[in-house]
Amino acid sequence: MKKTIRQNKLFFSFLIKFLLFYVVFTFVYKIYLTQYNAENKELDFFTEIVANQAKQLMLLFHDDIQFIKHDKEASFKIIFKEKFVARVIEGCNAISIMILFSAFVFAFATQWKKTMLYIGIGVFLIHILNIIRIALLSFALYYYPKYEAFLHGTIFPLFIYGVVFILWVLWVTKFSGYVKRITAK
């Protein structure tokens, strides 16, 4: 057992750091969410910001956009040309993706300053892309409603997770110093 751990020290180090970061920040996020009561249709602050920013982006392209607080659940209804096309719920804020992204980057950290900078830039980029995703998805659902499952369940998650994967690859191969550390051994 000790030999296996010693031989796979880098893997176990990655795994422990990844899980520790992911569990801690997911727990902190869940605690943050407990201050909002979904039964009273309360939407968390960050989701409201994301919805408002998506609305502002959509208004750049068309003025017949409304985001209305849902009267039956904790969400915003997106109305485009007087047609309900989508809703923004807590899961639309991309926080869980940001935590996953950050945990992976943290697990490959070699320098704190560079790691925190990369996490900050990556989280900001994910946030911006998520706002674009919500706006594009809302427009797409208006024009192509029969493709809702494909657009929402495949195309747009692929878009966000594809960018996250590229950011991870760049982090490991270009910025983290991890490859240099491995090849030096």
CSV table of C-alpha atoms in Angstrom, one decimal, residues 1-140:
chain,number,residue,atom,x,y,z
A,1,MET,CA,0.0,0.0,0.0
A,2,LYS,CA,2.8,2.4,0.9
A,3,LYS,CA,4.6,1.6,-2.3
A,4,THR,CA,1.5,2.3,-4.3
A,5,ILE,CA,0.9,5.6,-2.6
A,6,ARG,CA,4.6,6.6,-3.0
A,7,GLN,CA,4.5,5.7,-6.7
A,8,ASN,CA,1.3,7.6,-7.3
A,9,LYS,CA,2.1,10.5,-4.9
A,10,LEU,CA,1.3,13.2,-7.5
A,11,PHE,CA,-2.1,11.6,-8.3
A,12,PHE,CA,-3.1,11.3,-4.7
A,13,SER,CA,-1.9,14.9,-4.0
A,14,PHE,CA,-4.0,16.1,-6.9
A,15,LEU,CA,-7.0,14.1,-5.7
A,16,ILE,CA,-6.8,15.3,-2.1
A,17,LYS,CA,-6.4,18.9,-3.0
A,18,PHE,CA,-9.2,18.7,-5.6
A,19,LEU,CA,-11.7,17.0,-3.3
A,20,LEU,CA,-10.8,19.3,-0.3
A,21,PHE,CA,-11.3,22.5,-2.4
A,22,TYR,CA,-14.4,21.2,-4.1
A,23,VAL,CA,-16.1,19.9,-0.9
A,24,VAL,CA,-15.3,23.1,1.1
A,25,PHE,CA,-16.4,25.6,-1.5
A,26,THR,CA,-19.5,23.5,-2.3
A,27,PHE,CA,-20.4,23.5,1.4
A,28,VAL,CA,-19.8,27.2,1.6
A,29,TYR,CA,-22.1,27.8,-1.4
A,30,LYS,CA,-24.8,25.6,0.1
A,31,ILE,CA,-24.6,27.6,3.3
A,32,TYR,CA,-24.9,30.8,1.2
A,33,LEU,CA,-28.0,29.4,-0.4
A,34,THR,CA,-29.7,28.6,3.0
A,35,GLN,CA,-30.2,32.3,3.6
A,36,TYR,CA,-32.7,32.3,0.7
A,37,ASN,CA,-36.1,30.7,1.0
A,38,ALA,CA,-37.1,29.1,-2.3
A,39,GLU,CA,-40.6,28.3,-1.0
A,40,ASN,CA,-41.1,32.1,-0.7
A,41,LYS,CA,-39.8,32.4,-4.2
A,42,GLU,CA,-36.6,34.1,-3.1
A,43,LEU,CA,-33.8,33.9,-5.6
A,44,ASP,CA,-30.2,34.3,-4.4
A,45,PHE,CA,-28.3,37.5,-5.0
A,46,PHE,CA,-25.8,36.1,-7.5
A,47,THR,CA,-28.5,34.5,-9.7
A,48,GLU,CA,-30.3,37.9,-9.7
A,49,ILE,CA,-27.1,39.6,-10.9
A,50,VAL,CA,-26.7,37.0,-13.7
A,51,ALA,CA,-30.3,37.4,-14.8
A,52,ASN,CA,-30.0,41.1,-14.8
A,53,GLN,CA,-26.8,41.0,-16.8
A,54,ALA,CA,-28.3,38.6,-19.3
A,55,LYS,CA,-31.2,40.9,-19.7
A,56,GLN,CA,-28.9,43.9,-20.3
A,57,LEU,CA,-27.0,41.9,-23.0
A,58,MET,CA,-30.2,40.9,-24.7
A,59,LEU,CA,-31.5,44.5,-24.7
A,60,LEU,CA,-28.4,45.4,-26.8
A,61,PHE,CA,-29.9,43.3,-29.6
A,62,HIS,CA,-33.6,43.7,-29.2
A,63,ASP,CA,-35.8,46.0,-27.0
A,64,ASP,CA,-38.7,43.6,-26.6
A,65,ILE,CA,-37.1,41.7,-23.7
A,66,GLN,CA,-38.6,41.3,-20.2
A,67,PHE,CA,-37.3,39.5,-17.2
A,68,ILE,CA,-40.2,39.0,-14.7
A,69,LYS,CA,-40.0,37.4,-11.3
A,70,HIS,CA,-41.8,34.1,-11.5
A,71,ASP,CA,-44.9,34.1,-9.2
A,72,LYS,CA,-44.8,30.4,-8.5
A,73,GLU,CA,-41.1,29.6,-8.1
A,74,ALA,CA,-37.7,31.2,-7.3
A,75,SER,CA,-36.8,32.2,-10.9
A,76,PHE,CA,-37.0,34.9,-13.5
A,77,LYS,CA,-39.2,34.3,-16.6
A,78,ILE,CA,-37.6,35.5,-19.8
A,79,ILE,CA,-40.1,37.0,-22.1
A,80,PHE,CA,-39.0,37.8,-25.7
A,81,LYS,CA,-41.5,39.4,-28.1
A,82,GLU,CA,-44.2,38.7,-25.6
A,83,LYS,CA,-43.5,35.0,-25.6
A,84,PHE,CA,-42.2,33.1,-22.5
A,85,VAL,CA,-39.0,31.4,-23.7
A,86,ALA,CA,-37.0,30.4,-20.7
A,87,ARG,CA,-36.4,31.0,-17.0
A,88,VAL,CA,-33.3,31.7,-14.9
A,89,ILE,CA,-33.0,29.6,-11.8
A,90,GLU,CA,-30.3,29.2,-9.2
A,91,GLY,CA,-28.5,26.6,-11.3
A,92,CYS,CA,-28.1,29.1,-14.1
A,93,ASN,CA,-25.6,31.2,-12.3
A,94,ALA,CA,-22.7,28.8,-13.1
A,95,ILE,CA,-21.4,28.9,-9.5
A,96,SER,CA,-21.1,25.1,-9.5
A,97,ILE,CA,-19.0,25.2,-12.7
A,98,MET,CA,-16.8,27.9,-11.2
A,99,ILE,CA,-16.2,25.8,-8.1
A,100,LEU,CA,-15.4,22.7,-10.3
A,101,PHE,CA,-13.0,24.8,-12.5
A,102,SER,CA,-11.3,26.4,-9.4
A,103,ALA,CA,-10.9,23.0,-7.6
A,104,PHE,CA,-9.1,21.6,-10.6
A,105,VAL,CA,-6.8,24.6,-11.0
A,106,PHE,CA,-6.1,24.6,-7.3
A,107,ALA,CA,-5.2,20.9,-7.4
A,108,PHE,CA,-2.5,21.6,-9.9
A,109,ALA,CA,-1.2,24.7,-8.1
A,110,THR,CA,2.5,25.3,-7.8
A,111,GLN,CA,2.5,29.1,-7.2
A,112,TRP,CA,-0.2,30.7,-5.1
A,113,LYS,CA,-0.2,34.1,-6.8
A,114,LYS,CA,-0.3,32.7,-10.3
A,115,THR,CA,-3.0,30.2,-9.2
A,116,MET,CA,-5.3,32.8,-7.6
A,117,LEU,CA,-4.9,35.1,-10.7
A,118,TYR,CA,-5.7,32.2,-13.1
A,119,ILE,CA,-8.8,31.2,-10.9
A,120,GLY,CA,-9.9,34.8,-10.9
A,121,ILE,CA,-9.6,35.3,-14.7
A,122,GLY,CA,-11.2,31.9,-15.3
A,123,VAL,CA,-14.1,32.5,-13.0
A,124,PHE,CA,-14.7,35.9,-14.7
A,125,LEU,CA,-14.5,34.4,-18.1
A,126,ILE,CA,-17.0,31.6,-17.1
A,127,HIS,CA,-19.3,34.3,-15.8
A,128,ILE,CA,-19.2,36.3,-19.0
A,129,LEU,CA,-19.7,33.2,-21.1
A,130,ASN,CA,-22.6,32.1,-19.0
A,131,ILE,CA,-24.3,35.4,-19.5
A,132,ILE,CA,-23.8,35.1,-23.2
A,133,ARG,CA,-25.0,31.5,-23.0
A,134,ILE,CA,-28.3,32.6,-21.3
A,135,ALA,CA,-28.9,35.3,-23.9
A,136,LEU,CA,-28.1,33.1,-26.9
A,137,LEU,CA,-30.2,30.3,-25.5
A,138,SER,CA,-33.1,32.5,-24.9
A,139,PHE,CA,-33.0,33.9,-28.4
A,140,ALA,CA,-32.5,30.3,-29.8
